[in-house]
Structures are given as structure tokens and as C-alpha cells.
Coordinates of C-alpha atoms in Angstrom, one line a residue:
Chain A
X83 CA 5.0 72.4 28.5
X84 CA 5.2 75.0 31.4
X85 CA 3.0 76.0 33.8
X86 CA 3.9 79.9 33.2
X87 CA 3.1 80.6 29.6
X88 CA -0.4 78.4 30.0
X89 CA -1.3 81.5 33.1
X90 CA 0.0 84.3 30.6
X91 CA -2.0 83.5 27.8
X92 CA -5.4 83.7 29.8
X93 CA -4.4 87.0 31.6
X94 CA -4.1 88.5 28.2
X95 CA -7.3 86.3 26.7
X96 CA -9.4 88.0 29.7
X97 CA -7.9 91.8 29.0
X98 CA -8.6 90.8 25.5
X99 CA -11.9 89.9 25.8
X100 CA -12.8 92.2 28.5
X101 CA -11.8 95.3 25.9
X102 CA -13.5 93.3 22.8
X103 CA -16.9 93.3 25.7
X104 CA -16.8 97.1 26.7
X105 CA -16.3 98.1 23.4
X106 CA -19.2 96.2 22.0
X107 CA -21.8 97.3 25.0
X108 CA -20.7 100.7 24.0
X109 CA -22.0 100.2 20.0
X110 CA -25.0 101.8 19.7
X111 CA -26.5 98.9 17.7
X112 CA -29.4 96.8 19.4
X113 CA -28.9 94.1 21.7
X114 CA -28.5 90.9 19.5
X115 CA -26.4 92.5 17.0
X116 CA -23.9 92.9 20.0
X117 CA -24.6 89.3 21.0
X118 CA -23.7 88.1 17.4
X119 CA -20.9 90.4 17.6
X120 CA -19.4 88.9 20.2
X121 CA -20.1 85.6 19.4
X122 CA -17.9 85.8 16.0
X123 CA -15.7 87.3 17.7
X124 CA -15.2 84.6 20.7
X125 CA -15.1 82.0 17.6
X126 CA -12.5 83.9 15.4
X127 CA -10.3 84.5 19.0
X128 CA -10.8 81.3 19.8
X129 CA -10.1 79.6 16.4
X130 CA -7.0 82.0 15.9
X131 CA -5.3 82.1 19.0
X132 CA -7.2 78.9 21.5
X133 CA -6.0 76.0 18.8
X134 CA -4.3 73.5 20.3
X135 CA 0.1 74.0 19.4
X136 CA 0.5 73.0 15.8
X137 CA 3.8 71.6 16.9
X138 CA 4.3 68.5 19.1
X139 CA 7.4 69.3 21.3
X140 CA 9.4 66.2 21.2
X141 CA 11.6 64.9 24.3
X142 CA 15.2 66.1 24.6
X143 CA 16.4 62.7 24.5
X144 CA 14.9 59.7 22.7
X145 CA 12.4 57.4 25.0
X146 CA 13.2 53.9 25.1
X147 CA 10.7 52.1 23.0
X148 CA 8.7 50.5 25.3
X149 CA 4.8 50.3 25.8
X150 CA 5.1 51.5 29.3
X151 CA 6.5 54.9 28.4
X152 CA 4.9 55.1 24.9
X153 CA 1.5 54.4 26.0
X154 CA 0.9 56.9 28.6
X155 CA 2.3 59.6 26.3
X156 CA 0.0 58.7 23.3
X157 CA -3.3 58.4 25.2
X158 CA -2.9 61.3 27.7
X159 CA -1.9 63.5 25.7
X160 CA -4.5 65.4 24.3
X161 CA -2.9 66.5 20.8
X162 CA -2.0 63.1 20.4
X163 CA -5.9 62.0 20.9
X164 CA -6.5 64.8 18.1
X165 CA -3.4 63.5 15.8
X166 CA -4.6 60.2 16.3
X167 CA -8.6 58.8 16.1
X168 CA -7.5 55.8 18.5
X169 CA -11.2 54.2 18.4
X170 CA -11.6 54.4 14.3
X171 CA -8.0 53.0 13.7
X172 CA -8.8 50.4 16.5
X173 CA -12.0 49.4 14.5
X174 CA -10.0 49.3 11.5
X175 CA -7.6 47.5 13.5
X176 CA -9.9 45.1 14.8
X177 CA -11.4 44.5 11.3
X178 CA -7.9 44.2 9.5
X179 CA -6.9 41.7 12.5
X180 CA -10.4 39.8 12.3
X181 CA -9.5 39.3 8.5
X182 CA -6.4 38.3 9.0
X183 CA -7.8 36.0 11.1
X184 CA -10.0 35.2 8.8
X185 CA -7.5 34.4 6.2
X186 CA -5.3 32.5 8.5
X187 CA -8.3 29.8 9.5
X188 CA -9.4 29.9 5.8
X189 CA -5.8 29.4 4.7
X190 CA -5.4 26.4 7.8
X191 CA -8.9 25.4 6.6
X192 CA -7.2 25.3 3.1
X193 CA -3.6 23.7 4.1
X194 CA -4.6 21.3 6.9
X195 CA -8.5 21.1 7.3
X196 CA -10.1 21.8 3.7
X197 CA -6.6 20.2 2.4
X198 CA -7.7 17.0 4.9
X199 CA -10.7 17.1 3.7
X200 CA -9.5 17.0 0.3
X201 CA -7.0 14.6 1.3
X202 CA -9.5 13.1 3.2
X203 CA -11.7 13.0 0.0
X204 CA -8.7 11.6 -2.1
X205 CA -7.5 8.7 0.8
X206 CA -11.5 8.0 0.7
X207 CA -11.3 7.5 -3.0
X208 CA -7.6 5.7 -2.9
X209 CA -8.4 3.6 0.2
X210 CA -11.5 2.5 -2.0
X211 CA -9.3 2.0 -4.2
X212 CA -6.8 0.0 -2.4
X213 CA -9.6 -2.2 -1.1
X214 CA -10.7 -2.9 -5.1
X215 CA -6.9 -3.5 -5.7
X216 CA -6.9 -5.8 -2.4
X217 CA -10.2 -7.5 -3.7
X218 CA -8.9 -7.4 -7.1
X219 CA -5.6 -9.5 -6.0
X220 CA -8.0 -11.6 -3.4
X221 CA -9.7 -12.9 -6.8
X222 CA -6.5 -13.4 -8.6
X223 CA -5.2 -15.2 -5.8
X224 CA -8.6 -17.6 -5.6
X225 CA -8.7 -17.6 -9.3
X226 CA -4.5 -19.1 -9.5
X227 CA -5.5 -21.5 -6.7
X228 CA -8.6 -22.4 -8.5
X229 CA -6.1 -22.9 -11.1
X230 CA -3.7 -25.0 -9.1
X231 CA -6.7 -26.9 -7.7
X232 CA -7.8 -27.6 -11.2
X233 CA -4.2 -28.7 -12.8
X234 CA -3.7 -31.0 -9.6
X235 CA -7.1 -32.3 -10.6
X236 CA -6.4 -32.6 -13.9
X237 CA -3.0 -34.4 -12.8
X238 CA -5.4 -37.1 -10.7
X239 CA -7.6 -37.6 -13.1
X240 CA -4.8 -38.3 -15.7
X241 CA -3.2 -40.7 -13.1
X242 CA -6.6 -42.3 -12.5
X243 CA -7.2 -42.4 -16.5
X244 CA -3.7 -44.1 -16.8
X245 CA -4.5 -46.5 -13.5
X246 CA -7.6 -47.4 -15.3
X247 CA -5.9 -47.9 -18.9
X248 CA -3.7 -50.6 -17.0
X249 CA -6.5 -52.1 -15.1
X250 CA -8.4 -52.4 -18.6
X251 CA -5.5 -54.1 -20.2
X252 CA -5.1 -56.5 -17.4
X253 CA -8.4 -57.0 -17.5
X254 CA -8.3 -57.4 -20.9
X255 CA -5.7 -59.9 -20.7
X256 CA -7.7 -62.3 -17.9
X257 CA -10.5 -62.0 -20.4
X258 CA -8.1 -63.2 -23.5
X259 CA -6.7 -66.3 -20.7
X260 CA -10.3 -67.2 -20.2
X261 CA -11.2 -67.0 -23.4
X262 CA -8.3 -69.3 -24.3
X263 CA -9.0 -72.1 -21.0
X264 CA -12.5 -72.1 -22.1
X265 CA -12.1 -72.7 -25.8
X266 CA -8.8 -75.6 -24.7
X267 CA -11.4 -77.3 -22.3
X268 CA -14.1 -77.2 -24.9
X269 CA -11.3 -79.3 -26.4
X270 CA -10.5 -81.4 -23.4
X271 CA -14.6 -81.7 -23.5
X272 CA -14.4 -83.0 -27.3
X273 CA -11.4 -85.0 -26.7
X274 CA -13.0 -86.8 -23.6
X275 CA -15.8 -87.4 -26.2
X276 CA -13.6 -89.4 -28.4
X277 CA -12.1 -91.2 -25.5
X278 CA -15.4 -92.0 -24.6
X279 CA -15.9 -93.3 -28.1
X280 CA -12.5 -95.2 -28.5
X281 CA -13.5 -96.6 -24.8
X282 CA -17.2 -98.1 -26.4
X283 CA -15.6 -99.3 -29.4
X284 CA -12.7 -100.9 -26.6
X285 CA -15.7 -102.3 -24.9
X286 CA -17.2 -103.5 -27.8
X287 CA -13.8 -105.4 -28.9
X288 CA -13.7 -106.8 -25.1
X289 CA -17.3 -108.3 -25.3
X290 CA -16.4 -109.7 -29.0
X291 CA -13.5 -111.0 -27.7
X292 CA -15.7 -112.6 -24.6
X293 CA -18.1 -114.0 -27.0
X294 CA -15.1 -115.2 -29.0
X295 CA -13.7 -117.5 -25.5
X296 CA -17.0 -118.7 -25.6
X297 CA -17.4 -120.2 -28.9
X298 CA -13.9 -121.4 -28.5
X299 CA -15.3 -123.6 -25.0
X300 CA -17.3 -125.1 -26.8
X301 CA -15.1 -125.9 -29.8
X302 CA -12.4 -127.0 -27.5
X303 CA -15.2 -128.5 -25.8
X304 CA -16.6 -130.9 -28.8
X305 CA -12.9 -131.5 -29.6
X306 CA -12.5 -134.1 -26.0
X307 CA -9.2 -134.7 -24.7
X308 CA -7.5 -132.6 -27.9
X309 CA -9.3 -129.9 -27.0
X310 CA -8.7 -129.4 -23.4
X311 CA -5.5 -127.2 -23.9
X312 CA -7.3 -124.6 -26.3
X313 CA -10.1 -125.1 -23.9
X314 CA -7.3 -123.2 -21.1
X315 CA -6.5 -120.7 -23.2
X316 CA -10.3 -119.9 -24.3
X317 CA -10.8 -119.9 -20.3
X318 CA -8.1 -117.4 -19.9
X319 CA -9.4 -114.8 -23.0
X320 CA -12.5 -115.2 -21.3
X321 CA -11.5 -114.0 -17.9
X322 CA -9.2 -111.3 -19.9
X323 CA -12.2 -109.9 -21.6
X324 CA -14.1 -109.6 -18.2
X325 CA -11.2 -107.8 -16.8
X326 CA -11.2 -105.6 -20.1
X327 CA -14.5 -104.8 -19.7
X328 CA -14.6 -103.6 -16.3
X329 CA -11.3 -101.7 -16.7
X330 CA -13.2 -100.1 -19.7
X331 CA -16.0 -99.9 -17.7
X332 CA -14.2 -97.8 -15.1
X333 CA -12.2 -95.3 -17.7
X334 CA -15.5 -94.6 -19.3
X335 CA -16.8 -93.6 -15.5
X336 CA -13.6 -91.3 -15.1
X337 CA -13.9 -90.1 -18.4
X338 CA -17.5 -89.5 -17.4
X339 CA -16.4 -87.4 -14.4
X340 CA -13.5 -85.7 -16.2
X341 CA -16.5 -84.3 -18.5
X342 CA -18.6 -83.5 -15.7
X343 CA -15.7 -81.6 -14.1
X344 CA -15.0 -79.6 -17.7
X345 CA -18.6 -78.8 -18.1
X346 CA -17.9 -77.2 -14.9
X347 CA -14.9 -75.8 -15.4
X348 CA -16.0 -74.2 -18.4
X349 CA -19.7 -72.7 -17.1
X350 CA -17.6 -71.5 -14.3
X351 CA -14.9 -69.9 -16.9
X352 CA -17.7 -68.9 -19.1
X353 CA -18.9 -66.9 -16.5
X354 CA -15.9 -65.7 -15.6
X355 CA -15.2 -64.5 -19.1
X356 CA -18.7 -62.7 -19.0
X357 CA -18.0 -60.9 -15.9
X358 CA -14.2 -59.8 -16.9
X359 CA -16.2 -59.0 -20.4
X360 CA -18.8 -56.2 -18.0
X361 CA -15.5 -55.1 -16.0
X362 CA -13.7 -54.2 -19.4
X363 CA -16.7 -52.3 -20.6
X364 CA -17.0 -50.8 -17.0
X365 CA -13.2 -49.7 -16.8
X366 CA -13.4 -48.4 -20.1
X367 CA -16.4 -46.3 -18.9
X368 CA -14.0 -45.4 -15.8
X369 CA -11.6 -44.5 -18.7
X370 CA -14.0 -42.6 -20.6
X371 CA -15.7 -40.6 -17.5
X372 CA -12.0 -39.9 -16.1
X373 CA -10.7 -38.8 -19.7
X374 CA -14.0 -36.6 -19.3
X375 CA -13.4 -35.0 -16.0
X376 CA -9.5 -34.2 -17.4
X377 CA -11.4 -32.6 -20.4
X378 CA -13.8 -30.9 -17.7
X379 CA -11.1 -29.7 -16.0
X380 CA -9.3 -28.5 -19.5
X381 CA -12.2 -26.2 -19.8
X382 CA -12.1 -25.1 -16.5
X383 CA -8.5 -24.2 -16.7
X384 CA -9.1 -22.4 -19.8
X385 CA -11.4 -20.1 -18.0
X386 CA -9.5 -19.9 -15.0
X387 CA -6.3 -18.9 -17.1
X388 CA -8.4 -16.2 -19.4
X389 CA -9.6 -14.8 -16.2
X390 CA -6.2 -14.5 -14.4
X391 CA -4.8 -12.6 -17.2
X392 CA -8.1 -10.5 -16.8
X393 CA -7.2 -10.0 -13.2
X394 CA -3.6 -9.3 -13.6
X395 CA -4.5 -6.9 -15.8
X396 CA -7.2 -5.3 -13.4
X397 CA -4.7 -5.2 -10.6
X398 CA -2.4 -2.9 -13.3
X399 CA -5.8 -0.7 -14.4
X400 CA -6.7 -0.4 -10.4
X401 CA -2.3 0.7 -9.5
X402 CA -2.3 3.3 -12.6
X403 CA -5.7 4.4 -10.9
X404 CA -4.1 4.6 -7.5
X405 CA -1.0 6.8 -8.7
X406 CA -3.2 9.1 -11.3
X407 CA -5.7 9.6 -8.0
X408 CA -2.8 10.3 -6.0
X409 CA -1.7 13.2 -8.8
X410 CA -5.1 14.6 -9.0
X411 CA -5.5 15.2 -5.5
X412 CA -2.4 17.1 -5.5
X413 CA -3.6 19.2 -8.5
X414 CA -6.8 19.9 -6.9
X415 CA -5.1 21.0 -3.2
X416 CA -3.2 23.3 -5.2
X417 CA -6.3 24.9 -6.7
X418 CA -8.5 25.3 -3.7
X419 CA -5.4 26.6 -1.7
X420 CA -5.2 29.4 -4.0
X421 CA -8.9 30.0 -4.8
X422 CA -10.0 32.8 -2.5
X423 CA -6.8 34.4 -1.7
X424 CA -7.3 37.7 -4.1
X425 CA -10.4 38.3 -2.3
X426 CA -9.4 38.7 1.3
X427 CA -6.2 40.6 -0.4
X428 CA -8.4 43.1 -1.6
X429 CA -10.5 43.4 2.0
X430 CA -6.6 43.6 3.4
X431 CA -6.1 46.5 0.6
X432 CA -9.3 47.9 1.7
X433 CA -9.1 48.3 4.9
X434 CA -5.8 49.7 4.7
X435 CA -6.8 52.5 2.0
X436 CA -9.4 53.5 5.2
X437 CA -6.9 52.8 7.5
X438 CA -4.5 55.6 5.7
X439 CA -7.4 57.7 5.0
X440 CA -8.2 58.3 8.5
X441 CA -4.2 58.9 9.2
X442 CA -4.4 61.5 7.0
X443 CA -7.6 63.0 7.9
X444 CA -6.6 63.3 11.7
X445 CA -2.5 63.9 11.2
X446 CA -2.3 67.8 10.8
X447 CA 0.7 68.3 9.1
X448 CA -0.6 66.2 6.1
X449 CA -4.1 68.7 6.3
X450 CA -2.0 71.9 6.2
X451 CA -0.1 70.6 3.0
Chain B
X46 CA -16.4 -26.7 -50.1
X47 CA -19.9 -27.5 -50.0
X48 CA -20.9 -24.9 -47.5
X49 CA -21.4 -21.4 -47.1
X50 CA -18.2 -20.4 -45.4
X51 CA -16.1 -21.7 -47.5
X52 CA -13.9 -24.6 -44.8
X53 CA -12.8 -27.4 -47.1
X54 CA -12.5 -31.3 -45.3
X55 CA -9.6 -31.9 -42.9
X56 CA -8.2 -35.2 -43.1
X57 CA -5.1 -35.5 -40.4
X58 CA -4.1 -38.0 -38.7
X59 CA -6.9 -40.1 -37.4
X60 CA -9.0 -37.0 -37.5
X61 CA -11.7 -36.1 -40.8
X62 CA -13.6 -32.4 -40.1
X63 CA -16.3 -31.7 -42.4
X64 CA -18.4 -28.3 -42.1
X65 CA -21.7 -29.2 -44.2
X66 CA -24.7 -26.4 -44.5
X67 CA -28.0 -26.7 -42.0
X68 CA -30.8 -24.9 -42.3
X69 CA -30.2 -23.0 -39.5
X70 CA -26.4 -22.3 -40.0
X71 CA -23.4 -24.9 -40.5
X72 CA -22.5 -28.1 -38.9
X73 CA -19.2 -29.1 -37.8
X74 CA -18.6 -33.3 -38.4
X75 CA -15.9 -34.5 -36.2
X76 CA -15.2 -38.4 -37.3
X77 CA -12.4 -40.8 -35.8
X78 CA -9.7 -39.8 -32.7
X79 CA -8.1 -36.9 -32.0
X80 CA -5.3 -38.3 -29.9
X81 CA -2.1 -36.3 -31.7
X82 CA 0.1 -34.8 -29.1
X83 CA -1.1 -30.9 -30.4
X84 CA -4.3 -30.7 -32.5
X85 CA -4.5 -27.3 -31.7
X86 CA -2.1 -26.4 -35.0
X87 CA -5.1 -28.3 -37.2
X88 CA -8.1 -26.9 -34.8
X89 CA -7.0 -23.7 -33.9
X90 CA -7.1 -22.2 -37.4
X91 CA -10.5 -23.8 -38.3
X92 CA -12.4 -22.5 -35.2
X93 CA -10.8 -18.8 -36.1
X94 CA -12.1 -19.3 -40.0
X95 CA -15.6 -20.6 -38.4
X96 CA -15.9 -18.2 -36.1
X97 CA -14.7 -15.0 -38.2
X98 CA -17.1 -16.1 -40.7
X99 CA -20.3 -17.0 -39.0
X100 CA -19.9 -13.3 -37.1
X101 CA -19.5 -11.8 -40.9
X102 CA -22.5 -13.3 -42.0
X103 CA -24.6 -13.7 -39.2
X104 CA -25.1 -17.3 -39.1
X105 CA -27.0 -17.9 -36.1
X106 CA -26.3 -21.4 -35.5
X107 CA -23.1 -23.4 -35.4
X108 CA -23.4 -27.4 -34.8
X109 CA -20.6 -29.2 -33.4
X110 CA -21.3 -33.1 -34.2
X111 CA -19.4 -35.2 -32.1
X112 CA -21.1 -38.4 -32.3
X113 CA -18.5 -40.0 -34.3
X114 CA -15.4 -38.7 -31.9
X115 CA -14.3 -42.0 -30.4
X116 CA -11.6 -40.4 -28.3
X117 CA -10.3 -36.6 -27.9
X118 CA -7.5 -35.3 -26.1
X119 CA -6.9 -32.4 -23.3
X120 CA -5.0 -30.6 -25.8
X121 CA -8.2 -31.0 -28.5
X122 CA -11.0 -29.6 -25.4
X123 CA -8.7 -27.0 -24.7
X124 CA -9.1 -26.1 -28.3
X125 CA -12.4 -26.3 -28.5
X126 CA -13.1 -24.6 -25.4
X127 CA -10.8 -21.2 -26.6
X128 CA -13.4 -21.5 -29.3
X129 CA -16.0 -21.1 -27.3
X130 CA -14.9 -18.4 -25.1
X131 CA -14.4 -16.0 -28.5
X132 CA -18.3 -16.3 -28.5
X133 CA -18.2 -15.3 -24.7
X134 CA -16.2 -12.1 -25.7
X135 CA -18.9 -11.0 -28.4
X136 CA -21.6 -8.9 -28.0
X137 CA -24.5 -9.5 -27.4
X138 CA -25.9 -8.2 -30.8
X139 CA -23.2 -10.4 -32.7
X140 CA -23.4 -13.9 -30.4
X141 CA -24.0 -16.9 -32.1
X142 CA -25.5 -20.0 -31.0
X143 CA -23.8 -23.3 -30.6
X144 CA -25.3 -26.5 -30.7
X145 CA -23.2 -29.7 -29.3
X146 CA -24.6 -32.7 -30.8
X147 CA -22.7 -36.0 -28.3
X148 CA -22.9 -39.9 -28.3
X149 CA -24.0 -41.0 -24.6
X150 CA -22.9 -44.1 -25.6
X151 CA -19.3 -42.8 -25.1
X152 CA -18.6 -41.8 -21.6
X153 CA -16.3 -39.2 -22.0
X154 CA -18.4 -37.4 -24.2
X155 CA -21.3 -37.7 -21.5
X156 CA -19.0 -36.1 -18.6
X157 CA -17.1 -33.6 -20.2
X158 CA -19.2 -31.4 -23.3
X159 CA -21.8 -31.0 -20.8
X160 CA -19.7 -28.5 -19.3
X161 CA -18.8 -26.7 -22.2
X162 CA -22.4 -25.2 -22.1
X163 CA -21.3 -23.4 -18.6
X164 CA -19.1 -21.4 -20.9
X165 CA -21.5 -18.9 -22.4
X166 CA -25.0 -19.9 -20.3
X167 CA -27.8 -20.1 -23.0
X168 CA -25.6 -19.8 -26.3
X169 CA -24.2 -23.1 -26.3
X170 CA -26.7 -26.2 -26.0
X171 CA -25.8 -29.8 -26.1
X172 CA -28.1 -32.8 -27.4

């Protein structure tokens, strides 16, 4: 704008008003009519003819965009200022910006930290999950080595049972041998018995026999010289007898001890049998108790087994848990990332309905149409 | 079938299984071995009639007499223990007692049906 048109303008504003002035102190109406007077007319000369140019003259050539020349042209220049209400657009500026902000933390809130806590939320609940499965498959794993321990248990006692089975039948076998030696020496017993017998009635044939030499002595004896020869031979049945006798004598004193040592033999085998009797009925307790532990450790197996299927099928419950947790939490991230979103759109909408309502308050051309 | 649910006498083997009335339920007999290399085919099916049928009619007690068992097998306690863990899966409302009536004369019976009562703590007893 030049400097020259600005000048003319008040020259002919002062002749103006110094016309409008003399005329007015010439009106022969009182003094505050001609006050009032002048004062509409300053108004309507000022509101006609003072108003800022309607038109913003534009520069010959096109600035380069740039906030170093836009700047300085926008805020110094007075019908720019007027155009534009800087400080309510910056407020609305400020507010739109702050929401935005707003929007952008909630929406980060949303995506990263709400969503983490969400996710958070959902790893709580699938890492408790996880450490359920993990405790789940820690009990199936006891419960299959309680299993193992039990069958291998099972498998000792079984050995054991079948050790003691074949220690019983030996056992039962030295029982039938003794048995069998004590009934054959209770025979050698009742056979020494009739040696004995046949030994006294031996005895009693020797001493006949003696008494027999005797009589024939004195036979031979009364008979003299004719006798003399039978008298030798009743001498020599004599000393026969006597050798019978004590032969006898000394088999019935064997025979004696050969009893004595089959009493013994058979007190000692009796006892024997007795004892080999208690270990049978011992070993078959062994048996029994052993056949009872493998029956104990049937029934633990049985519970063992019914409660790894129950585990194996918890593990499957807690992994379709896992996966429909992990599905949820998806679902649920996708609900609160969308939740308050209208709501700062309408603020957004808001502000820029006041935002465009102050444009066209302060922008001229839009008041004149 | 001189009892209320209707089990006639088993006779297998070296095996006889009677089920007589008590007055507080039924009594299972057991008399002889059960040594066969699967009793489970002949006391599987019993245990599932004695069991379906004491739950129908609410018998409260069940006696298992196993005075007269001389000898059973692993395959036979296994049998008898599946039985007694269907009592385990009842409820409360529909559990059953079972008495175990054993010989402590016979060893195996002394160290193994005591354990049976672990099984369902309370319901089963042994005498």
C-alpha cells in the first residue's frame, strides 16, 4: 500500500470534517443537539469511508510457502488480525490438538497399555493357566511313576511269591524225606526189636545147648572108659555154647546201641519234620502276605490308572482352556479398542463446527454474502 | 434267585458266588479259588448287575464274604477293586456301603482287602 493515497485521504477527511463542524456551530439548535450531531456524523464518516479496505491486495508474484515470509504477513498485518481471530482459533487449536492428544494416549492406552493390561490380564489368566497345565502334567507324571513304581512292585512281589512257591515245595519235599527216614527207622527201630528177640531166643538155644553138654559129662561121665570120647565132644558143645552166648551177648549190646542210635535218629528227625512242618506253614504265610501285597498293589494300580486317565484328560480340559483364553482375549482387545472412539470423534466434530464458525464470523467476504 | 436283586449262583471253575438277602442289604458268598487266568469275564458282569441294582433300589449295604476264598488272583482284585471305585464315582446321596467280611486265618486276605477300604474312606468296612 502507498504512502500517498493514506496522506490524501486525511487531507480531504480534515476539509471534510472541518465543513461538517462550521456548518453544525452555525445551526441554530442548542449546544448538545450539535454535539449529537456531530457525533453521528463522525460515526457514519467513519463507518463509511474509515473501514479498513475490503479487499486484501495480494503480491504480484506468489510468496514461497514458507513460515518465515508467511508469518510476518499474517500477524502484522492488521486486516489479517481482523480476517483472522488468531487467539480463538489458537484456543480451538489448542483444544482440538489437546484432544487429539487425548485420543492418541487413549488410543496407545488402548493398543499398547490398556491392550497390555488386557494382555496383561489374559497372560495373568493363561500363565495361571500354564502353571495348572504344568501342575496338571507334574501329577500325571508322579501319578505314571507311581504307576511304574507299583507294576515293578507288583513284578517283585510276583517274583518273591514265585521264590516262595519254590521254597515251599522244597520245603515240602524235605518234610515228605523226613517223613519217610522217620517212619523207615521206626522200622529199623521194630526190626532191631525182633533181632533183639531172635538174639534171646538164640541165647536161650545157646544156654539149652550148654545145659545139654552138661548132662552129656555126666552121661559120658557114668559110661567110664566108653564114654570118654562123647565125653570130648560134650566138652567141645560146652565151650561152643559159651562162645554162642557171649557172641549173642555182644549182638544184643550192638543191637542195643543200634536202637539207642535210632531213637536218636528219629527224635532228631521228628524234630526236624516239626520244624520243616512250622517253615511250610510260614512260607505259605510268606506266599499268602506276598500274593497279598501283589493284590495291594493291583488296587493301587487300579487307582493309579483311573486317575492318569483323569489327568490326561485334565491336561486336554486345561490346553482347550489355554487356546479358548487366548481367543477371548483377542475378542475383548478388539472391543475396548473401539469403545470410546465415537466420543472423542464427536469432541473432534465439535470443535471443528466452532473452529469454522469463528472462520466465518471473522472472514469478511463470507459476512457480506 | 433267592434274593432281592435278582443274581442267580455262579458256579465256574473252582469258583461258587452266591448273593443271599441280609437285613441290611445283600451278601455276596465267595467259596473255593479264583485262580483262572481272567475272572474278570465271570466278575465283571456280576459287580455291574450288583451295583446297578443296589443304586436302583437303595440297598444300603452290600457284604462281600470272603471267608471261604482260599486263593484269588491279581486279575480277580483288580476286579473287585473296579467295583469298588464305581461306588467312589457316586454321589454322595446314592453311595452305598460295603462291608468286607475276611479269614485272618488266610494271609493274603489279612494283607491285601484291608486296603480295599482306602478306596472310598468310610463306605467300605472290613471285618
Amino acid at each position: 500500500m502507498s504512502l500517498l493515497p493514506r496522506l490524501t485521504d486525511r487531507i480531504v477527511t480534515l476539509i471534510v470534517c472541518l465543513i461538517v463542524s462550521s456548518v453544525v456551530i452555525f445551526l441554530p439548535v442548542s449546544e448538545a443537539i450539535k454535539l449529537v450531531i456531530l457525533l453521528i456524523f463522525s460515526l457514519v464518516y467513519g463507518f463509511l469511508f474509515l473501514r479498513p479496505e475490503k479487499k486484501i491486495e495480494l503480491p504480484v508474484e506468489p510468496l514461497p510457502v514458507t513460515e518465515e515470509v508467511l508469518e510476518p504477513e499474517v500477524t502484522e498485518t492488521p486486516e489479517a488480525k481482523h480476517f483472522f481471530n488468531y487467539e480463538e482459533i489458537e484456543k480451538v487449536g489448542l483444544s482440538l490438538k489437546d484432544h487429539l492428544k487425548s485420543i492418541r494416549e487413549r488410543w496407545n492406552s488402548k493398543n499398547h497399555g490398556s491392550k497390555s493390561s488386557a494382555v496383561s490380564e489374559g497372560e495373568s489368566r493363561k500363565l495361571e493357566l500354564v502353571t495348572l497345565k504344568a501342575s496338571s502334567d507334574f501329577i500325571s507324571e508322579n501319578i505314571m511313576r507311581a504307576f511304574e513304581i507299583s507294576d515293578n512292585l507288583a513284578n517283585t512281589a510276583k517274583t518273591a511269591f514265585e521264590l516262595s512257591e519254590s521254597v515251599q515245595k522244597g520245603v515240602k519235599i524235605v518234610t515228605s524225606a523226613l517223613s519217610q527216614s522217620l517212619s523207615q527207622t521206626a522200622i529199623l527201630f521194630e526190626q532191631s526189636k525182633q533181632i533183639s528177640k531172635i538174639i534171646e531166643i538164640m541165647s536161650e538155644i545157646s544156654e539149652k545147648i550148654h545145659i545139654l553138654s552138661i548132662n552129656a559129662s555126666i552121661v559120658s561121665a557114668r559110661a567110664g572108659t566108653a564114654g570118654k570120647g562123647f565125653e570130648v565132644v560134650a566138652k567141645e558143645i560146652r565151650i561152643l555154647a559159651k562162645e554162642t552166648e557171649k557172641s549173642l551177648e555182644e549182638i544184643e549190646q550192638v543191637i542195643v546201641d543200634v536202637q539207642g542210635t535210632i531213637t536218636a535218629v528219629v527224635e532228631k528227625v521228628d524234630t526236624a519234620s516239626k520244624q520243616t512242618n512250622n517253615e511250610q506253614n510260614n512260607l505259605m504265610s510268606v506266599a499268602g502276605a506276598l500274593q497279598g501285597v501283589i493284590l495291594a498293589v493291583e488296587i493301587i494300580r487300579a487307582v493309579t490308572s483311573v486317575a492318569n486317565e483323569k489327568a490326561v484328560e485334565q491336561k486336554g480340559t486345561m490346553e482347550s482352556w489355554i487356546t479358548e483364553s487366548e481367543v477371548s482375549d483377542e475378542g475383548a482387545l478388539e472391543v475396548l479398542d473401539g469403545e470410546d472412539i465415537p466420543e472423542f470423534l464427536q469432541q473432534i466434530d465439535q470443535d471443528l463446527e466452532t473452529l469454522k464458525a469463528l472462520v466465518t464470523v471473522n472472514n469478511p467476504s463470507k459476512e457480506n454474502s | 434267585m433267592s434274593n432281592k436283586i435278582g443274581v442267580a449262583p455262579i458256579a465256574q471253575d473252582k469258583i461258587k458266588i452266591t448273593v443271599d438277602d441280609t437285613p441290611n442289604g445283600i451278601a455276596v458268598r465267595f467259596v473255593g479259588d479264583i485262580d483262572m487266568e481272567d475272572p474278570s469275564i465271570v466278575l465283571d458282569p456280576l459287580f455291574e448287575k450288583i451295583h446297578s441294582s443296589v443304586v436302583a433300589q437303595k440297598i444300603p449295604e452290600v457284604g462281600a464274604d470272603f471267608q471261604n476264598l482260599n486263593f484269588l488272583n491279581s486279575s480277580g482284585i483288580k476286579a473287585v477293586a473296579k467295583w469298588i471305585m464305581k461306588l467312589a464315582m457316586l454321589p454322595a446321596d446314592k453311595k452305598y456301603s460295603i462291608k468286607i467280611i475276611h479269614n485272618k486265618a488266610i494271609t493274603w486276605q489279612v494283607t491285601s482287602l484291608p486296603t480295599l477300604t482306602f478306596l472310598v474312606p468310610g463306605a467300605v468296612k472290613i471285618e
